[in-house]
Amino acid sequence: MIVVGGEALVDLVPGEPLDSTVDGGLRALLPRLGGGPYNVALAAGRLGVPASFLSRVSTDRFGSALVDRLTASGVDISLLQRGDEPTTLAVVALDERGSAHYTFYVERTADRLVADPGPLPAETTALSLGTLGMVLEPGASAYEAMLRRESARGTLTVLDPNIREALIADPAAYRARFASWLPDVRLLKISDDDAAWLAEGADPITAARGWVESGVDAVVLTRGADGLSVITAAGELAHVASRTVAVVDTIGAGDTVQGALLAWLHQREVTKPAALEAGDWREALAYAAKAASITVSRSGAEPPTAEDMAVTV
């Protein structure tokens, strides 16, 4: 099965404007269940592959809703830890293109207190990590230990750093820590913007080639309207265009790409991305692009099901 580790939180998404004479033009905030890794697990489960979510989730009302949504999406929760700490909140602001910008409330919340469960179940074939889970301590150190241990035993390890600058107090230290993970990462999925931030302004393709030289088998770049690209250890670059849809917002788009890639690899029993050729990658990227196009056509992070994928042209 695929194990996804990281935060589960609640996005507070803008709704209808309030009375500007009273509330200064603010909008009502609507709760949407999310968190990068949570969305990845949700996407993989909805696409019909065995996925398990590893995190610590609050026993508050938000936490209960998060767990219920996982089970409704076919995600295994046997690795889930529960605690009475509050759920992490992310207040979302959308720009004119529908792109999301976040303000986080993370102090003493449940997900950052996840404990290392020790060796993952023997049936684990892939471990996917990222976002706040790899930033906020003490959970970040627990996930880092899992990454190194699972890499050593040959598990397909997948990382999406999904940078949230406001929560990275020491960018230089984070960049150094990120570099230390690369030998234990087989597949790195990253946005152009995050690649440029990590590489301090370098071209994303150039940065990706450097990360491959550091030990990563393949780097998938999400490029917004410019589609998806992959750079592999063999030096190949494959690319697919994005699909044209009416964008409601981009919340969960990158997470859907990661979940769809995990599902595609699992369905074909691929545990070594280095074994894929350019044609295989174009097929994988097209599948992920299709899944993401469905997500961005909906409000909030609502990844598609296998049935959605089958009926969407």
PDB file of C-alpha atoms in Angstrom:
ATOM      1  CA  MET A   1       0.000   0.000   0.000  1.00  0.00           C
ATOM      2  CA  ILE A   2       0.921   3.683  -0.233  1.00  0.00           C
ATOM      3  CA  VAL A   3       1.546   5.452   3.091  1.00  0.00           C
ATOM      4  CA  VAL A   4       1.149   9.239   3.082  1.00  0.00           C
ATOM      5  CA  GLY A   5       2.531  11.182   6.038  1.00  0.00           C
ATOM      6  CA  GLY A   6       2.035  14.813   6.987  1.00  0.00           C
ATOM      7  CA  GLU A   7      -0.472  17.340   8.221  1.00  0.00           C
ATOM      8  CA  ALA A   8      -4.247  17.337   8.106  1.00  0.00           C
ATOM      9  CA  LEU A   9      -5.806  20.748   8.610  1.00  0.00           C
ATOM     10  CA  VAL A  10      -8.806  22.930   7.869  1.00  0.00           C
ATOM     11  CA  ASP A  11      -8.620  25.589   5.153  1.00  0.00           C
ATOM     12  CA  LEU A  12     -10.843  28.581   5.823  1.00  0.00           C
ATOM     13  CA  VAL A  13     -11.799  29.591   2.267  1.00  0.00           C
ATOM     14  CA  PRO A  14     -13.408  32.929   1.287  1.00  0.00           C
ATOM     15  CA  GLY A  15     -17.132  32.775   0.670  1.00  0.00           C
ATOM     16  CA  GLU A  16     -19.581  35.586  -0.086  1.00  0.00           C
ATOM     17  CA  PRO A  17     -18.652  39.181   0.924  1.00  0.00           C
ATOM     18  CA  LEU A  18     -19.983  40.388   4.232  1.00  0.00           C
ATOM     19  CA  ASP A  19     -21.583  43.800   4.841  1.00  0.00           C
ATOM     20  CA  SER A  20     -18.744  46.214   3.962  1.00  0.00           C
ATOM     21  CA  THR A  21     -20.229  48.913   6.175  1.00  0.00           C
ATOM     22  CA  VAL A  22     -19.738  46.668   9.202  1.00  0.00           C
ATOM     23  CA  ASP A  23     -16.934  44.269   8.344  1.00  0.00           C
ATOM     24  CA  GLY A  24     -14.585  46.272   6.131  1.00  0.00           C
ATOM     25  CA  GLY A  25     -15.207  44.229   2.988  1.00  0.00           C
ATOM     26  CA  LEU A  26     -14.183  40.922   4.535  1.00  0.00           C
ATOM     27  CA  ARG A  27     -15.639  37.666   3.260  1.00  0.00           C
ATOM     28  CA  ALA A  28     -17.257  34.868   5.209  1.00  0.00           C
ATOM     29  CA  LEU A  29     -14.804  31.993   5.744  1.00  0.00           C
ATOM     30  CA  LEU A  30     -15.989  28.508   4.872  1.00  0.00           C
ATOM     31  CA  PRO A  31     -14.238  25.430   6.329  1.00  0.00           C
ATOM     32  CA  ARG A  32     -12.669  23.051   3.796  1.00  0.00           C
ATOM     33  CA  LEU A  33     -10.842  19.927   4.932  1.00  0.00           C
ATOM     34  CA  GLY A  34      -7.299  19.754   3.636  1.00  0.00           C
ATOM     35  CA  GLY A  35      -3.560  19.886   4.162  1.00  0.00           C
ATOM     36  CA  GLY A  36      -1.108  18.883   1.426  1.00  0.00           C
ATOM     37  CA  PRO A  37      -0.405  15.276   2.485  1.00  0.00           C
ATOM     38  CA  TYR A  38      -4.037  14.796   3.532  1.00  0.00           C
ATOM     39  CA  ASN A  39      -5.117  15.769   0.018  1.00  0.00           C
ATOM     40  CA  VAL A  40      -2.521  13.413  -1.486  1.00  0.00           C
ATOM     41  CA  ALA A  41      -3.913  10.485   0.515  1.00  0.00           C
ATOM     42  CA  LEU A  42      -7.449  11.491  -0.418  1.00  0.00           C
ATOM     43  CA  ALA A  43      -6.571  11.656  -4.130  1.00  0.00           C
ATOM     44  CA  ALA A  44      -4.851   8.249  -4.114  1.00  0.00           C
ATOM     45  CA  GLY A  45      -7.705   6.630  -2.210  1.00  0.00           C
ATOM     46  CA  ARG A  46     -10.354   8.107  -4.499  1.00  0.00           C
ATOM     47  CA  LEU A  47      -8.422   6.841  -7.536  1.00  0.00           C
ATOM     48  CA  GLY A  48      -8.831   3.311  -6.257  1.00  0.00           C
ATOM     49  CA  VAL A  49      -5.402   2.369  -4.907  1.00  0.00           C
ATOM     50  CA  PRO A  50      -4.686   1.200  -1.339  1.00  0.00           C
ATOM     51  CA  ALA A  51      -3.608   4.279   0.600  1.00  0.00           C
ATOM     52  CA  SER A  52      -3.034   4.834   4.317  1.00  0.00           C
ATOM     53  CA  PHE A  53      -2.690   8.183   6.107  1.00  0.00           C
ATOM     54  CA  LEU A  54      -0.094   8.592   8.867  1.00  0.00           C
ATOM     55  CA  SER A  55      -0.521  11.677  11.028  1.00  0.00           C
ATOM     56  CA  ARG A  56      -1.819  12.875  14.383  1.00  0.00           C
ATOM     57  CA  VAL A  57      -5.353  14.242  14.108  1.00  0.00           C
ATOM     58  CA  SER A  58      -7.291  16.145  16.735  1.00  0.00           C
ATOM     59  CA  THR A  59     -10.276  14.694  18.553  1.00  0.00           C
ATOM     60  CA  ASP A  60     -12.063  18.032  18.083  1.00  0.00           C
ATOM     61  CA  ARG A  61     -14.950  18.439  15.662  1.00  0.00           C
ATOM     62  CA  PHE A  62     -12.662  19.383  12.773  1.00  0.00           C
ATOM     63  CA  GLY A  63     -10.523  16.314  13.450  1.00  0.00           C
ATOM     64  CA  SER A  64     -13.523  14.008  13.428  1.00  0.00           C
ATOM     65  CA  ALA A  65     -14.626  15.462  10.081  1.00  0.00           C
ATOM     66  CA  LEU A  66     -11.107  14.933   8.683  1.00  0.00           C
ATOM     67  CA  VAL A  67     -11.153  11.272   9.705  1.00  0.00           C
ATOM     68  CA  ASP A  68     -14.652  10.696   8.360  1.00  0.00           C
ATOM     69  CA  ARG A  69     -13.633  12.103   4.968  1.00  0.00           C
ATOM     70  CA  LEU A  70     -10.620   9.808   4.802  1.00  0.00           C
ATOM     71  CA  THR A  71     -12.700   6.705   5.414  1.00  0.00           C
ATOM     72  CA  ALA A  72     -15.365   7.863   2.951  1.00  0.00           C
ATOM     73  CA  SER A  73     -12.603   8.160   0.329  1.00  0.00           C
ATOM     74  CA  GLY A  74     -11.315   4.641   0.942  1.00  0.00           C
ATOM     75  CA  VAL A  75      -8.180   5.673   2.872  1.00  0.00           C
ATOM     76  CA  ASP A  76      -6.934   3.340   5.612  1.00  0.00           C
ATOM     77  CA  ILE A  77      -6.610   5.025   9.026  1.00  0.00           C
ATOM     78  CA  SER A  78      -4.898   2.253  11.000  1.00  0.00           C
ATOM     79  CA  LEU A  79      -1.701   4.354  11.256  1.00  0.00           C
ATOM     80  CA  LEU A  80      -3.569   7.451  12.410  1.00  0.00           C
ATOM     81  CA  GLN A  81      -2.787   8.891  15.861  1.00  0.00           C
ATOM     82  CA  ARG A  82      -5.343  10.998  17.770  1.00  0.00           C
ATOM     83  CA  GLY A  83      -4.862  13.743  20.355  1.00  0.00           C
ATOM     84  CA  ASP A  84      -6.882  16.421  22.135  1.00  0.00           C
ATOM     85  CA  GLU A  85      -4.739  19.251  20.742  1.00  0.00           C
ATOM     86  CA  PRO A  86      -6.572  21.560  18.294  1.00  0.00           C
ATOM     87  CA  THR A  87      -6.615  21.151  14.517  1.00  0.00           C
ATOM     88  CA  THR A  88      -4.246  23.307  12.460  1.00  0.00           C
ATOM     89  CA  LEU A  89      -6.037  26.118  10.588  1.00  0.00           C
ATOM     90  CA  ALA A  90      -5.058  27.792   7.310  1.00  0.00           C
ATOM     91  CA  VAL A  91      -6.817  31.013   6.320  1.00  0.00           C
ATOM     92  CA  VAL A  92      -6.901  31.206   2.516  1.00  0.00           C
ATOM     93  CA  ALA A  93      -6.813  34.339   0.372  1.00  0.00           C
ATOM     94  CA  LEU A  94      -7.401  33.947  -3.374  1.00  0.00           C
ATOM     95  CA  ASP A  95      -5.833  36.283  -5.911  1.00  0.00           C
ATOM     96  CA  GLU A  96      -7.395  37.322  -9.226  1.00  0.00           C
ATOM     97  CA  ARG A  97      -6.231  34.058 -10.884  1.00  0.00           C
ATOM     98  CA  GLY A  98      -7.706  31.846  -8.181  1.00  0.00           C
ATOM     99  CA  SER A  99      -4.265  31.061  -6.741  1.00  0.00           C
ATOM    100  CA  ALA A 100      -4.288  30.436  -3.017  1.00  0.00           C
ATOM    101  CA  HIS A 101      -2.196  32.236  -0.391  1.00  0.00           C
ATOM    102  CA  TYR A 102      -2.207  30.996   3.218  1.00  0.00           C
ATOM    103  CA  THR A 103      -1.933  32.254   6.787  1.00  0.00           C
ATOM    104  CA  PHE A 104      -1.384  29.371   9.212  1.00  0.00           C
ATOM    105  CA  TYR A 105      -2.326  28.816  12.849  1.00  0.00           C
ATOM    106  CA  VAL A 106      -0.071  25.969  13.982  1.00  0.00           C
ATOM    107  CA  GLU A 107       0.965  26.491  17.600  1.00  0.00           C
ATOM    108  CA  ARG A 108       0.473  23.383  19.778  1.00  0.00           C
ATOM    109  CA  THR A 109      -1.721  21.715  17.155  1.00  0.00           C
ATOM    110  CA  ALA A 110      -2.194  17.969  16.828  1.00  0.00           C
ATOM    111  CA  ASP A 111      -0.509  17.156  13.531  1.00  0.00           C
ATOM    112  CA  ARG A 112       2.924  18.552  14.445  1.00  0.00           C
ATOM    113  CA  LEU A 113       3.068  16.189  17.458  1.00  0.00           C
ATOM    114  CA  VAL A 114       2.967  12.975  15.410  1.00  0.00           C
ATOM    115  CA  ALA A 115       5.231  10.245  16.801  1.00  0.00           C
ATOM    116  CA  ASP A 116       7.454   7.935  14.761  1.00  0.00           C
ATOM    117  CA  PRO A 117       5.525   4.623  14.649  1.00  0.00           C
ATOM    118  CA  GLY A 118       8.658   2.617  13.878  1.00  0.00           C
ATOM    119  CA  PRO A 119       8.963   0.411  10.790  1.00  0.00           C
ATOM    120  CA  LEU A 120       5.957   0.738   8.504  1.00  0.00           C
ATOM    121  CA  PRO A 121       3.845  -2.331   7.642  1.00  0.00           C
ATOM    122  CA  ALA A 122       5.575  -4.871   5.403  1.00  0.00           C
ATOM    123  CA  GLU A 123       3.034  -4.240   2.623  1.00  0.00           C
ATOM    124  CA  THR A 124       4.148  -0.601   2.299  1.00  0.00           C
ATOM    125  CA  THR A 125       5.445  -0.048  -1.228  1.00  0.00           C
ATOM    126  CA  ALA A 126       5.560   3.759  -1.244  1.00  0.00           C
ATOM    127  CA  LEU A 127       5.966   6.530   1.340  1.00  0.00           C
ATOM    128  CA  SER A 128       4.916  10.073   0.400  1.00  0.00           C
ATOM    129  CA  LEU A 129       5.825  13.061   2.602  1.00  0.00           C
ATOM    130  CA  GLY A 130       5.771  16.836   2.395  1.00  0.00           C
ATOM    131  CA  THR A 131       4.523  20.328   3.201  1.00  0.00           C
ATOM    132  CA  LEU A 132       4.248  21.350   6.861  1.00  0.00           C
ATOM    133  CA  GLY A 133       5.006  17.817   7.997  1.00  0.00           C
ATOM    134  CA  MET A 134       8.630  18.334   6.961  1.00  0.00           C
ATOM    135  CA  VAL A 135       8.888  21.770   8.619  1.00  0.00           C
ATOM    136  CA  LEU A 136       7.148  21.824  11.995  1.00  0.00           C
ATOM    137  CA  GLU A 137       8.879  20.084  14.877  1.00  0.00           C
ATOM    138  CA  PRO A 138       8.842  17.643  16.518  1.00  0.00           C
ATOM    139  CA  GLY A 139       6.884  15.938  13.739  1.00  0.00           C
ATOM    140  CA  ALA A 140       9.394  16.893  11.030  1.00  0.00           C
ATOM    141  CA  SER A 141      12.131  14.853  12.697  1.00  0.00           C
ATOM    142  CA  ALA A 142       9.779  11.875  12.998  1.00  0.00           C
ATOM    143  CA  TYR A 143       8.941  12.008   9.288  1.00  0.00           C
ATOM    144  CA  GLU A 144      12.611  12.467   8.402  1.00  0.00           C
ATOM    145  CA  ALA A 145      13.462   9.297  10.338  1.00  0.00           C
ATOM    146  CA  MET A 146      10.729   7.425   8.436  1.00  0.00           C
ATOM    147  CA  LEU A 147      12.057   8.725   5.111  1.00  0.00           C
ATOM    148  CA  ARG A 148      15.578   7.492   5.782  1.00  0.00           C
ATOM    149  CA  ARG A 149      14.456   4.130   7.204  1.00  0.00           C
ATOM    150  CA  GLU A 150      12.036   3.366   4.355  1.00  0.00           C
ATOM    151  CA  SER A 151      14.553   4.462   1.724  1.00  0.00           C
ATOM    152  CA  ALA A 152      17.100   2.055   3.204  1.00  0.00           C
ATOM    153  CA  ARG A 153      14.694  -0.860   2.834  1.00  0.00           C
ATOM    154  CA  GLY A 154      13.901  -0.053  -0.795  1.00  0.00           C
ATOM    155  CA  THR A 155      10.492   1.607  -0.450  1.00  0.00           C
ATOM    156  CA  LEU A 156       9.537   4.094  -3.177  1.00  0.00           C
ATOM    157  CA  THR A 157      10.025   7.422  -1.384  1.00  0.00           C
ATOM    158  CA  VAL A 158       8.212  10.496  -2.731  1.00  0.00           C
ATOM    159  CA  LEU A 159       8.559  14.085  -1.533  1.00  0.00           C
ATOM    160  CA  ASP A 160       6.724  17.332  -2.260  1.00  0.00           C
ATOM    161  CA  PRO A 161       8.269  20.130  -0.141  1.00  0.00           C
ATOM    162  CA  ASN A 162       5.303  22.421  -0.987  1.00  0.00           C
ATOM    163  CA  ILE A 163       7.050  25.458   0.486  1.00  0.00           C
ATOM    164  CA  ARG A 164       5.199  27.675   2.950  1.00  0.00           C
ATOM    165  CA  GLU A 165       7.703  30.502   3.428  1.00  0.00           C
ATOM    166  CA  ALA A 166       5.912  32.082   6.382  1.00  0.00           C
ATOM    167  CA  LEU A 167       6.580  28.977   8.486  1.00  0.00           C
ATOM    168  CA  ILE A 168      10.264  28.582   7.579  1.00  0.00           C
ATOM    169  CA  ALA A 169      12.102  30.683  10.155  1.00  0.00           C
ATOM    170  CA  ASP A 170      15.591  29.908   8.788  1.00  0.00           C
ATOM    171  CA  PRO A 171      15.529  29.467   4.983  1.00  0.00           C
ATOM    172  CA  ALA A 172      19.226  28.566   4.761  1.00  0.00           C
ATOM    173  CA  ALA A 173      18.847  25.818   7.359  1.00  0.00           C
ATOM    174  CA  TYR A 174      15.760  24.457   5.602  1.00  0.00           C
ATOM    175  CA  ARG A 175      17.526  24.435   2.219  1.00  0.00           C
ATOM    176  CA  ALA A 176      20.436  22.509   3.769  1.00  0.00           C
ATOM    177  CA  ARG A 177      18.038  20.029   5.354  1.00  0.00           C
ATOM    178  CA  PHE A 178      16.198  19.595   2.062  1.00  0.00           C
ATOM    179  CA  ALA A 179      19.511  18.839   0.339  1.00  0.00           C
ATOM    180  CA  SER A 180      20.237  16.188   2.977  1.00  0.00           C
ATOM    181  CA  TRP A 181      16.987  14.382   2.102  1.00  0.00           C
ATOM    182  CA  LEU A 182      17.703  14.052  -1.610  1.00  0.00           C
ATOM    183  CA  PRO A 183      19.780  10.832  -1.527  1.00  0.00           C
ATOM    184  CA  ASP A 184      16.787   9.167   0.171  1.00  0.00           C
ATOM    185  CA  VAL A 185      14.169  10.515  -2.271  1.00  0.00           C
ATOM    186  CA  ARG A 186      13.351   8.532  -5.401  1.00  0.00           C
ATOM    187  CA  LEU A 187      10.674  10.878  -6.787  1.00  0.00           C
ATOM    188  CA  LEU A 188      10.550  14.616  -6.097  1.00  0.00           C
ATOM    189  CA  LYS A 189       7.386  16.463  -7.107  1.00  0.00           C
ATOM    190  CA  ILE A 190       7.738  20.229  -6.903  1.00  0.00           C
ATOM    191  CA  SER A 191       6.246  23.405  -8.338  1.00  0.00           C
ATOM    192  CA  ASP A 192       8.269  25.836 -10.435  1.00  0.00           C
ATOM    193  CA  ASP A 193       7.897  28.477  -7.718  1.00  0.00           C
ATOM    194  CA  ASP A 194       9.110  26.141  -4.973  1.00  0.00           C
ATOM    195  CA  ALA A 195      12.022  24.972  -7.117  1.00  0.00           C
ATOM    196  CA  ALA A 196      13.081  28.575  -7.684  1.00  0.00           C
ATOM    197  CA  TRP A 197      12.820  29.342  -3.949  1.00  0.00           C
ATOM    198  CA  LEU A 198      14.862  26.297  -2.945  1.00  0.00           C
ATOM    199  CA  ALA A 199      17.476  27.039  -5.611  1.00  0.00           C
ATOM    200  CA  GLU A 200      17.554  30.747  -4.654  1.00  0.00           C
ATOM    201  CA  GLY A 201      16.281  31.993  -7.993  1.00  0.00           C
ATOM    202  CA  ALA A 202      17.868  29.448 -10.317  1.00  0.00           C
ATOM    203  CA  ASP A 203      15.931  28.181 -13.323  1.00  0.00           C
ATOM    204  CA  PRO A 204      13.687  25.274 -12.182  1.00  0.00           C
ATOM    205  CA  ILE A 205      14.948  22.912 -14.905  1.00  0.00           C
ATOM    206  CA  THR A 206      18.544  23.631 -13.924  1.00  0.00           C
ATOM    207  CA  ALA A 207      17.665  23.115 -10.259  1.00  0.00           C
ATOM    208  CA  ALA A 208      15.928  19.820 -11.073  1.00  0.00           C
ATOM    209  CA  ARG A 209      18.981  18.547 -12.935  1.00  0.00           C
ATOM    210  CA  GLY A 210      21.094  19.352  -9.891  1.00  0.00           C
ATOM    211  CA  TRP A 211      18.744  17.429  -7.605  1.00  0.00           C
ATOM    212  CA  VAL A 212      18.899  14.419  -9.909  1.00  0.00           C
ATOM    213  CA  GLU A 213      22.687  14.595  -9.685  1.00  0.00           C
ATOM    214  CA  SER A 214      22.264  14.535  -5.889  1.00  0.00           C
ATOM    215  CA  GLY A 215      20.551  11.151  -6.057  1.00  0.00           C
ATOM    216  CA  VAL A 216      16.884  11.666  -6.942  1.00  0.00           C
ATOM    217  CA  ASP A 217      15.641   9.287  -9.679  1.00  0.00           C
ATOM    218  CA  ALA A 218      13.166  11.769 -11.177  1.00  0.00           C
ATOM    219  CA  VAL A 219      11.901  15.302 -10.568  1.00  0.00           C
ATOM    220  CA  VAL A 220       8.368  16.208 -11.665  1.00  0.00           C
ATOM    221  CA  LEU A 221       7.840  19.951 -12.066  1.00  0.00           C
ATOM    222  CA  THR A 222       4.318  21.368 -11.887  1.00  0.00           C
ATOM    223  CA  ARG A 223       4.270  24.507 -14.027  1.00  0.00           C
ATOM    224  CA  GLY A 224       0.755  25.887 -13.682  1.00  0.00           C
ATOM    225  CA  ALA A 225      -0.726  26.772 -17.061  1.00  0.00           C
ATOM    226  CA  ASP A 226       2.477  25.503 -18.704  1.00  0.00           C
ATOM    227  CA  GLY A 227       1.774  21.891 -17.741  1.00  0.00           C
ATOM    228  CA  LEU A 228       3.997  19.220 -16.184  1.00  0.00           C
ATOM    229  CA  SER A 229       7.603  18.258 -16.907  1.00  0.00           C
ATOM    230  CA  VAL A 230       9.881  15.498 -15.653  1.00  0.00           C
ATOM    231  CA  ILE A 231      13.658  15.334 -15.517  1.00  0.00           C
ATOM    232  CA  THR A 232      15.128  11.873 -14.918  1.00  0.00           C
ATOM    233  CA  ALA A 233      18.435  10.375 -13.881  1.00  0.00           C
ATOM    234  CA  ALA A 234      18.845   9.250 -17.499  1.00  0.00           C
ATOM    235  CA  GLY A 235      18.874  12.899 -18.533  1.00  0.00           C
ATOM    236  CA  GLU A 236      15.480  12.738 -20.246  1.00  0.00           C
ATOM    237  CA  LEU A 237      12.929  15.509 -20.164  1.00  0.00           C
ATOM    238  CA  ALA A 238       9.276  14.732 -20.912  1.00  0.00           C
ATOM    239  CA  HIS A 239       6.488  17.288 -20.896  1.00  0.00           C
ATOM    240  CA  VAL A 240       2.690  17.419 -21.164  1.00  0.00           C
ATOM    241  CA  ALA A 241       0.497  20.489 -21.530  1.00  0.00           C
ATOM    242  CA  SER A 242      -2.055  21.467 -18.922  1.00  0.00           C
ATOM    243  CA  ARG A 243      -5.721  20.870 -19.725  1.00  0.00           C
ATOM    244  CA  THR A 244      -7.919  23.889 -20.449  1.00  0.00           C
ATOM    245  CA  VAL A 245     -10.704  24.207 -17.871  1.00  0.00           C
ATOM    246  CA  ALA A 246     -12.597  26.957 -16.070  1.00  0.00           C
ATOM    247  CA  VAL A 247     -10.560  27.409 -12.871  1.00  0.00           C
ATOM    248  CA  VAL A 248     -12.518  27.931  -9.657  1.00  0.00           C
ATOM    249  CA  ASP A 249      -9.381  27.861  -7.473  1.00  0.00           C
ATOM    250  CA  THR A 250      -6.062  26.023  -7.385  1.00  0.00           C
ATOM    251  CA  ILE A 251      -6.354  24.601  -3.860  1.00  0.00           C
ATOM    252  CA  GLY A 252      -5.151  20.992  -3.882  1.00  0.00           C
ATOM    253  CA  ALA A 253      -4.006  20.987  -7.518  1.00  0.00           C
ATOM    254  CA  GLY A 254      -0.410  20.023  -6.777  1.00  0.00           C
ATOM    255  CA  ASP A 255      -1.519  17.531  -4.147  1.00  0.00           C
ATOM    256  CA  THR A 256      -3.789  15.895  -6.714  1.00  0.00           C
ATOM    257  CA  VAL A 257      -0.836  15.607  -9.102  1.00  0.00           C
ATOM    258  CA  GLN A 258       1.139  13.792  -6.422  1.00  0.00           C
ATOM    259  CA  GLY A 259      -1.745  11.483  -5.495  1.00  0.00           C
ATOM    260  CA  ALA A 260      -2.414  10.698  -9.157  1.00  0.00           C
ATOM    261  CA  LEU A 261       1.260   9.945  -9.832  1.00  0.00           C
ATOM    262  CA  LEU A 262       1.319   7.600  -6.844  1.00  0.00           C
ATOM    263  CA  ALA A 263      -1.840   5.893  -8.107  1.00  0.00           C
ATOM    264  CA  TRP A 264      -0.440   5.543 -11.647  1.00  0.00           C
ATOM    265  CA  LEU A 265       2.823   4.059 -10.369  1.00  0.00           C
ATOM    266  CA  HIS A 266       1.008   1.687  -8.013  1.00  0.00           C
ATOM    267  CA  GLN A 267      -1.357   0.445 -10.716  1.00  0.00           C
ATOM    268  CA  ARG A 268       1.661  -0.491 -12.850  1.00  0.00           C
ATOM    269  CA  GLU A 269       3.666  -1.880  -9.915  1.00  0.00           C
ATOM    270  CA  VAL A 270       6.445   0.638 -10.486  1.00  0.00           C
ATOM    271  CA  THR A 271       8.691   1.071  -7.434  1.00  0.00           C
ATOM    272  CA  LYS A 272      11.745   2.423  -9.276  1.00  0.00           C
ATOM    273  CA  PRO A 273      11.006   5.607 -11.271  1.00  0.00           C
ATOM    274  CA  ALA A 274      14.416   5.285 -12.917  1.00  0.00           C
ATOM    275  CA  ALA A 275      13.038   2.327 -14.881  1.00  0.00           C
ATOM    276  CA  LEU A 276      10.465   4.481 -16.713  1.00  0.00           C
ATOM    277  CA  GLU A 277      11.136   5.765 -20.215  1.00  0.00           C
ATOM    278  CA  ALA A 278      10.001   9.083 -21.714  1.00  0.00           C
ATOM    279  CA  GLY A 279       6.820   7.583 -23.176  1.00  0.00           C
ATOM    280  CA  ASP A 280       5.864   6.112 -19.786  1.00  0.00           C
ATOM    281  CA  TRP A 281       6.400   9.481 -18.164  1.00  0.00           C
ATOM    282  CA  ARG A 282       4.215  11.269 -20.705  1.00  0.00           C
ATOM    283  CA  GLU A 283       1.419   8.812 -19.915  1.00  0.00           C
ATOM    284  CA  ALA A 284       1.888   9.315 -16.163  1.00  0.00           C
ATOM    285  CA  LEU A 285       2.000  13.103 -16.453  1.00  0.00           C
ATOM    286  CA  ALA A 286      -1.086  13.186 -18.696  1.00  0.00           C
ATOM    287  CA  TYR A 287      -2.987  11.147 -16.098  1.00  0.00           C
ATOM    288  CA  ALA A 288      -1.896  13.520 -13.319  1.00  0.00           C
ATOM    289  CA  ALA A 289      -2.718  16.605 -15.405  1.00  0.00           C
ATOM    290  CA  LYS A 290      -6.206  15.283 -16.067  1.00  0.00           C
ATOM    291  CA  ALA A 291      -6.795  14.643 -12.359  1.00  0.00           C
ATOM    292  CA  ALA A 292      -5.550  18.126 -11.429  1.00  0.00           C
ATOM    293  CA  SER A 293      -7.782  19.754 -14.061  1.00  0.00           C
ATOM    294  CA  ILE A 294     -10.812  18.232 -12.353  1.00  0.00           C
ATOM    295  CA  THR A 295      -9.680  19.473  -8.939  1.00  0.00           C
ATOM    296  CA  VAL A 296      -9.158  23.089 -10.066  1.00  0.00           C
ATOM    297  CA  SER A 297     -12.627  23.141 -11.607  1.00  0.00           C
ATOM    298  CA  ARG A 298     -14.077  22.687  -8.091  1.00  0.00           C
ATOM    299  CA  SER A 299     -14.037  24.824  -4.943  1.00  0.00           C
ATOM    300  CA  GLY A 300     -11.501  23.675  -2.376  1.00  0.00           C
ATOM    301  CA  ALA A 301      -9.441  20.486  -2.582  1.00  0.00           C
ATOM    302  CA  GLU A 302     -11.837  17.971  -4.158  1.00  0.00           C
ATOM    303  CA  PRO A 303      -9.728  15.373  -5.996  1.00  0.00           C
ATOM    304  CA  PRO A 304     -11.507  13.208  -8.563  1.00  0.00           C
ATOM    305  CA  THR A 305     -12.551   9.602  -8.165  1.00  0.00           C
ATOM    306  CA  ALA A 306     -11.677   6.852 -10.621  1.00  0.00           C
ATOM    307  CA  GLU A 307     -15.193   7.237 -11.989  1.00  0.00           C
ATOM    308  CA  ASP A 308     -14.648  10.977 -12.546  1.00  0.00           C
ATOM    309  CA  MET A 309     -11.490  10.188 -14.501  1.00  0.00           C
ATOM    310  CA  ALA A 310     -13.312   7.651 -16.628  1.00  0.00           C
ATOM    311  CA  VAL A 311     -16.089  10.013 -17.710  1.00  0.00           C
ATOM    312  CA  THR A 312     -14.049  13.222 -18.118  1.00  0.00           C
ATOM    313  CA  VAL A 313     -12.734  13.667 -21.648  1.00  0.00           C
TER     314      VAL A 313
END
